[in-house]
PDB file of C-alpha atoms in Angstrom:
ATOM      1  CA  UNK A   1      49.710 121.557 100.841  1.00 90.00           C
ATOM      2  CA  UNK A   2      52.645 123.775 100.277  1.00 93.00           C
ATOM      3  CA  UNK A   3      53.954 124.024 104.248  1.00 96.00           C
ATOM      4  CA  UNK A   4      53.809 119.657 104.005  1.00 95.00           C
ATOM      5  CA  UNK A   5      55.518 120.038 100.549  1.00 96.00           C
ATOM      6  CA  UNK A   6      58.187 122.535 102.150  1.00 97.00           C
ATOM      7  CA  UNK A   7      58.498 120.560 105.747  1.00 97.00           C
ATOM      8  CA  UNK A   8      59.070 117.057 103.630  1.00 96.00           C
ATOM      9  CA  UNK A   9      61.666 118.638 101.807  1.00 97.00           C
ATOM     10  CA  UNK A  10      63.156 120.207 104.353  1.00 97.00           C
ATOM     11  CA  UNK A  11      63.299 117.182 106.172  1.00 96.00           C
ATOM     12  CA  UNK A  12      65.631 114.663 103.728  1.00 95.00           C
ATOM     13  CA  UNK A  13      68.033 117.772 102.775  1.00 95.00           C
ATOM     14  CA  UNK A  14      67.995 118.102 106.767  1.00 95.00           C
ATOM     15  CA  UNK A  15      68.572 114.012 107.120  1.00 94.00           C
ATOM     16  CA  UNK A  16      71.512 114.339 104.036  1.00 92.00           C
ATOM     17  CA  UNK A  17      73.055 117.111 105.945  1.00 93.00           C
ATOM     18  CA  UNK A  18      73.289 114.935 109.677  1.00 92.00           C
ATOM     19  CA  UNK A  19      74.282 112.022 107.301  1.00 90.00           C
ATOM     20  CA  UNK A  20      76.981 113.776 105.749  1.00 91.00           C
ATOM     21  CA  UNK A  21      78.156 115.293 108.901  1.00 92.00           C
ATOM     22  CA  UNK A  22      78.379 112.166 110.575  1.00 91.00           C
ATOM     23  CA  UNK A  23      79.770 110.190 107.567  1.00 91.00           C
ATOM     24  CA  UNK A  24      82.722 113.328 107.708  1.00 92.00           C
ATOM     25  CA  UNK A  25      83.195 112.622 111.280  1.00 94.00           C
ATOM     26  CA  UNK A  26      83.600 109.295 111.286  1.00 92.00           C
ATOM     27  CA  UNK A  27      86.075 109.344 108.306  1.00 93.00           C
ATOM     28  CA  UNK A  28      87.952 111.809 110.575  1.00 93.00           C
ATOM     29  CA  UNK A  29      90.989 109.623 111.773  1.00 91.00           C
ATOM     30  CA  UNK A  30      91.308 108.002 108.303  1.00 94.00           C
ATOM     31  CA  UNK A  31      94.867 107.117 106.437  1.00 95.00           C
ATOM     32  CA  UNK A  32      96.242 107.987 103.807  1.00 94.00           C
ATOM     33  CA  UNK A  33      96.901 104.864 102.017  1.00 94.00           C
ATOM     34  CA  UNK A  34      97.064 105.790  98.209  1.00 93.00           C
ATOM     35  CA  UNK A  35      96.455 109.387  96.184  1.00 94.00           C
ATOM     36  CA  UNK A  36      93.007 109.541  97.061  1.00 94.00           C
ATOM     37  CA  UNK A  37      92.332 106.863  99.450  1.00 96.00           C
ATOM     38  CA  UNK A  38      92.216 106.882 102.647  1.00 96.00           C
ATOM     39  CA  UNK A  39      91.670 103.515 104.812  1.00 96.00           C
ATOM     40  CA  UNK A  40      89.975 104.011 108.508  1.00 94.00           C
ATOM     41  CA  UNK A  41      88.803 101.682 110.774  1.00 92.00           C
ATOM     42  CA  UNK A  42      85.227 102.976 111.335  1.00 91.00           C
ATOM     43  CA  UNK A  43      84.724 102.318 107.604  1.00 88.00           C
ATOM     44  CA  UNK A  44      82.359  98.968 106.900  1.00 86.00           C
ATOM     45  CA  UNK A  45      82.100  99.160 103.266  1.00 86.00           C
ATOM     46  CA  UNK A  46      84.047 101.354 100.981  1.00 90.00           C
ATOM     47  CA  UNK A  47      82.919 104.235  99.504  1.00 91.00           C
ATOM     48  CA  UNK A  48      83.100 107.261  97.843  1.00 93.00           C
ATOM     49  CA  UNK A  49      82.429 110.913  99.634  1.00 93.00           C
ATOM     50  CA  UNK A  50      82.906 114.404  97.964  1.00 90.00           C
ATOM     51  CA  UNK A  51      81.824 116.126  95.038  1.00 89.00           C
ATOM     52  CA  UNK A  52      84.511 118.375  94.000  1.00 91.00           C
ATOM     53  CA  UNK A  53      87.425 116.508  95.450  1.00 92.00           C
ATOM     54  CA  UNK A  54      86.242 112.789  96.252  1.00 93.00           C
ATOM     55  CA  UNK A  55      87.830 110.287  98.232  1.00 95.00           C
ATOM     56  CA  UNK A  56      87.369 107.071  98.064  1.00 95.00           C
ATOM     57  CA  UNK A  57      87.256 105.114 101.663  1.00 95.00           C
ATOM     58  CA  UNK A  58      87.771 101.686 102.282  1.00 94.00           C
ATOM     59  CA  UNK A  59      88.145  99.404 105.860  1.00 93.00           C
ATOM     60  CA  UNK A  60      91.987  99.462 107.088  1.00 92.00           C
ATOM     61  CA  UNK A  61      91.098  95.679 107.058  1.00 91.00           C
ATOM     62  CA  UNK A  62      90.535  94.940 103.779  1.00 91.00           C
ATOM     63  CA  UNK A  63      93.346  92.494 101.863  1.00 91.00           C
ATOM     64  CA  UNK A  64      95.441  93.520  99.073  1.00 92.00           C
ATOM     65  CA  UNK A  65      93.457  91.056  96.716  1.00 92.00           C
ATOM     66  CA  UNK A  66      89.792  92.783  97.685  1.00 92.00           C
ATOM     67  CA  UNK A  67      91.434  96.226  97.649  1.00 95.00           C
ATOM     68  CA  UNK A  68      92.768  95.606  93.972  1.00 94.00           C
ATOM     69  CA  UNK A  69      88.932  94.904  93.108  1.00 94.00           C
ATOM     70  CA  UNK A  70      87.533  97.569  95.010  1.00 94.00           C
ATOM     71  CA  UNK A  71      89.641 100.393  93.887  1.00 95.00           C
ATOM     72  CA  UNK A  72      88.631  99.292  89.832  1.00 95.00           C
ATOM     73  CA  UNK A  73      84.957  99.702  90.773  1.00 94.00           C
ATOM     74  CA  UNK A  74      84.812 102.900  93.139  1.00 94.00           C
ATOM     75  CA  UNK A  75      87.624 104.360  90.238  1.00 95.00           C
ATOM     76  CA  UNK A  76      84.780 103.332  87.164  1.00 95.00           C
ATOM     77  CA  UNK A  77      82.547 105.571  89.839  1.00 94.00           C
ATOM     78  CA  UNK A  78      84.851 108.288  89.575  1.00 95.00           C
ATOM     79  CA  UNK A  79      85.016 108.635  85.451  1.00 95.00           C
ATOM     80  CA  UNK A  80      81.301 108.324  85.470  1.00 95.00           C
ATOM     81  CA  UNK A  81      80.334 111.175  87.535  1.00 94.00           C
ATOM     82  CA  UNK A  82      78.399 108.887  89.562  1.00 93.00           C
ATOM     83  CA  UNK A  83      79.775 111.027  92.941  1.00 91.00           C
ATOM     84  CA  UNK A  84      77.721 113.778  91.043  1.00 93.00           C
ATOM     85  CA  UNK A  85      74.234 111.738  89.454  1.00 93.00           C
ATOM     86  CA  UNK A  86      73.471 110.194  93.360  1.00 92.00           C
ATOM     87  CA  UNK A  87      73.369 113.921  94.889  1.00 92.00           C
ATOM     88  CA  UNK A  88      71.133 115.871  91.808  1.00 94.00           C
ATOM     89  CA  UNK A  89      69.172 112.279  92.032  1.00 94.00           C
ATOM     90  CA  UNK A  90      68.558 113.053  95.759  1.00 94.00           C
ATOM     91  CA  UNK A  91      68.263 116.683  95.434  1.00 95.00           C
ATOM     92  CA  UNK A  92      65.281 115.347  92.743  1.00 96.00           C
ATOM     93  CA  UNK A  93      64.055 113.092  95.233  1.00 96.00           C
ATOM     94  CA  UNK A  94      64.157 115.452  98.162  1.00 96.00           C
ATOM     95  CA  UNK A  95      62.368 118.334  95.426  1.00 97.00           C
ATOM     96  CA  UNK A  96      59.625 115.287  94.453  1.00 96.00           C
ATOM     97  CA  UNK A  97      59.202 113.340  97.799  1.00 95.00           C
ATOM     98  CA  UNK A  98      55.798 113.649  97.692  1.00 94.00           C
ATOM     99  CA  UNK A  99      55.415 111.259  94.340  1.00 95.00           C
ATOM    100  CA  UNK A 100      55.868 107.215  94.881  1.00 95.00           C
ATOM    101  CA  UNK A 101      57.785 106.898  91.020  1.00 97.00           C
ATOM    102  CA  UNK A 102      59.957 109.401  92.315  1.00 96.00           C
ATOM    103  CA  UNK A 103      61.446 107.199  94.915  1.00 95.00           C
ATOM    104  CA  UNK A 104      61.189 103.985  92.938  1.00 95.00           C
ATOM    105  CA  UNK A 105      63.150 105.673  90.242  1.00 95.00           C
ATOM    106  CA  UNK A 106      65.810 106.916  92.599  1.00 93.00           C
ATOM    107  CA  UNK A 107      66.326 103.071  93.471  1.00 90.00           C
ATOM    108  CA  UNK A 108      66.418 102.037  90.638  1.00 92.00           C
ATOM    109  CA  UNK A 109      69.131 105.015  89.467  1.00 93.00           C
ATOM    110  CA  UNK A 110      71.268 103.763  92.062  1.00 90.00           C
ATOM    111  CA  UNK A 111      70.775 100.089  91.546  1.00 89.00           C
ATOM    112  CA  UNK A 112      71.739 100.632  87.706  1.00 91.00           C
ATOM    113  CA  UNK A 113      74.707 102.780  88.965  1.00 92.00           C
ATOM    114  CA  UNK A 114      76.212  99.869  90.785  1.00 90.00           C
ATOM    115  CA  UNK A 115      75.877  97.452  88.050  1.00 90.00           C
ATOM    116  CA  UNK A 116      76.829  99.565  85.321  1.00 92.00           C
ATOM    117  CA  UNK A 117      79.940 100.115  87.581  1.00 92.00           C
ATOM    118  CA  UNK A 118      80.634  96.301  87.776  1.00 91.00           C
ATOM    119  CA  UNK A 119      79.879  95.867  83.981  1.00 91.00           C
ATOM    120  CA  UNK A 120      82.649  98.521  83.509  1.00 93.00           C
ATOM    121  CA  UNK A 121      85.060  96.723  85.551  1.00 92.00           C
ATOM    122  CA  UNK A 122      84.405  93.257  84.394  1.00 92.00           C
ATOM    123  CA  UNK A 123      84.037  93.929  80.634  1.00 90.00           C
ATOM    124  CA  UNK A 124      87.777  92.938  79.557  1.00 86.00           C
ATOM    125  CA  UNK A 125      88.824  90.364  82.199  1.00 88.00           C
ATOM    126  CA  UNK A 126      89.060  87.108  82.403  1.00 89.00           C
ATOM    127  CA  UNK A 127      86.953  84.334  84.268  1.00 87.00           C
ATOM    128  CA  UNK A 128      89.064  84.468  86.870  1.00 91.00           C
ATOM    129  CA  UNK A 129      89.524  88.408  87.698  1.00 91.00           C
ATOM    130  CA  UNK A 130      85.504  87.951  87.289  1.00 90.00           C
ATOM    131  CA  UNK A 131      85.522  85.206  90.035  1.00 89.00           C
ATOM    132  CA  UNK A 132      87.870  87.326  92.097  1.00 91.00           C
ATOM    133  CA  UNK A 133      85.923  90.340  91.934  1.00 90.00           C
ATOM    134  CA  UNK A 134      82.396  88.896  92.381  1.00 89.00           C
ATOM    135  CA  UNK A 135      84.410  87.043  95.756  1.00 89.00           C
ATOM    136  CA  UNK A 136      85.112  91.102  96.762  1.00 89.00           C
ATOM    137  CA  UNK A 137      81.170  91.623  96.370  1.00 87.00           C
ATOM    138  CA  UNK A 138      80.154  89.131  98.756  1.00 85.00           C
ATOM    139  CA  UNK A 139      83.084  90.351 101.115  1.00 83.00           C
ATOM    140  CA  UNK A 140      82.120  93.355 101.358  1.00 81.00           C
ATOM    141  CA  UNK A 141      78.300  92.893 101.524  1.00 74.00           C
ATOM    142  CA  UNK A 142      77.023  94.522 104.867  1.00 62.00           C
ATOM    143  CA  UNK A 143      76.337  91.882 107.739  1.00 57.00           C
ATOM    144  CA  UNK A 144      72.523  92.652 107.727  1.00 50.00           C
ATOM    145  CA  UNK A 145      69.414  93.930 105.995  1.00 46.00           C
ATOM    146  CA  UNK A 146      70.179  98.041 106.185  1.00 45.00           C
ATOM    147  CA  UNK A 147      66.944  99.863 104.702  1.00 42.00           C
ATOM    148  CA  UNK A 148      68.773 102.941 103.205  1.00 51.00           C
ATOM    149  CA  UNK A 149      67.322 104.854  99.727  1.00 48.00           C
ATOM    150  CA  UNK A 150      70.763 104.819  97.746  1.00 49.00           C
ATOM    151  CA  UNK A 151      73.753 103.066 100.270  1.00 45.00           C
ATOM    152  CA  UNK A 152      76.794 104.697  99.221  1.00 50.00           C
ATOM    153  CA  UNK A 153      79.050 101.489  99.684  1.00 49.00           C
ATOM    154  CA  UNK A 154      80.716  98.655  97.665  1.00 48.00           C
ATOM    155  CA  UNK A 155      79.093  95.535  98.617  1.00 47.00           C
ATOM    156  CA  UNK A 156      75.359  96.900  99.904  1.00 56.00           C
ATOM    157  CA  UNK A 157      73.188  97.238  96.800  1.00 58.00           C
ATOM    158  CA  UNK A 158      71.598  94.111  96.345  1.00 70.00           C
ATOM    159  CA  UNK A 159      75.008  91.695  96.253  1.00 71.00           C
ATOM    160  CA  UNK A 160      73.310  88.271  94.822  1.00 70.00           C
ATOM    161  CA  UNK A 161      71.568  90.267  92.359  1.00 75.00           C
ATOM    162  CA  UNK A 162      75.104  92.370  91.703  1.00 76.00           C
ATOM    163  CA  UNK A 163      77.190  88.856  91.954  1.00 74.00           C
ATOM    164  CA  UNK A 164      74.456  87.206  88.974  1.00 74.00           C
ATOM    165  CA  UNK A 165      74.715  89.975  87.114  1.00 76.00           C
ATOM    166  CA  UNK A 166      78.412  89.603  86.820  1.00 74.00           C
ATOM    167  CA  UNK A 167      78.775  86.125  86.273  1.00 72.00           C
ATOM    168  CA  UNK A 168      75.830  86.262  83.782  1.00 72.00           C
ATOM    169  CA  UNK A 169      77.798  89.123  82.002  1.00 66.00           C
ATOM    170  CA  UNK A 170      80.723  86.773  81.761  1.00 59.00           C
ATOM    171  CA  UNK A 171      78.617  83.421  80.803  1.00 55.00           C
ATOM    172  CA  UNK A 172      76.983  86.099  77.675  1.00 58.00           C
ATOM    173  CA  UNK A 173      80.141  87.221  75.962  1.00 53.00           C
TER     174      UNK A 173
END
């Protein structure tokens, strides 16, 4: 059993390393559009990459309105240090990969991180801002069903649920 555990842990850590290296290669041709913000033709949805020196990556075709909302969201991630919490959660998942509740906890952690950032961004905003933010969530959502334990990108975590949550938050305040 210890051998199976080590193989599983090694597999998950290897998957994370390969994914990171492939992502770094994908964004290697990025162009800086603001300090700490890079645009890339190969990026389809915004995300943050890096733990010690995080950088925000956005699609190069993103319009200025969407970019404003995306940067507010990604900067909320940075201020909450989510670029530290997600990798830490993944490390714990890699160690306890055999326990189904750890998978559930990790997926819920990722959803909660996204919803907390949504709430932080819209907390003191008017309805027009919230409508634009919700539209940006829809614009940034991935076209197909991508099965991942924890997406890196702005619009990939349960877009429908996030938009409903954003709109419900506005109505409850």
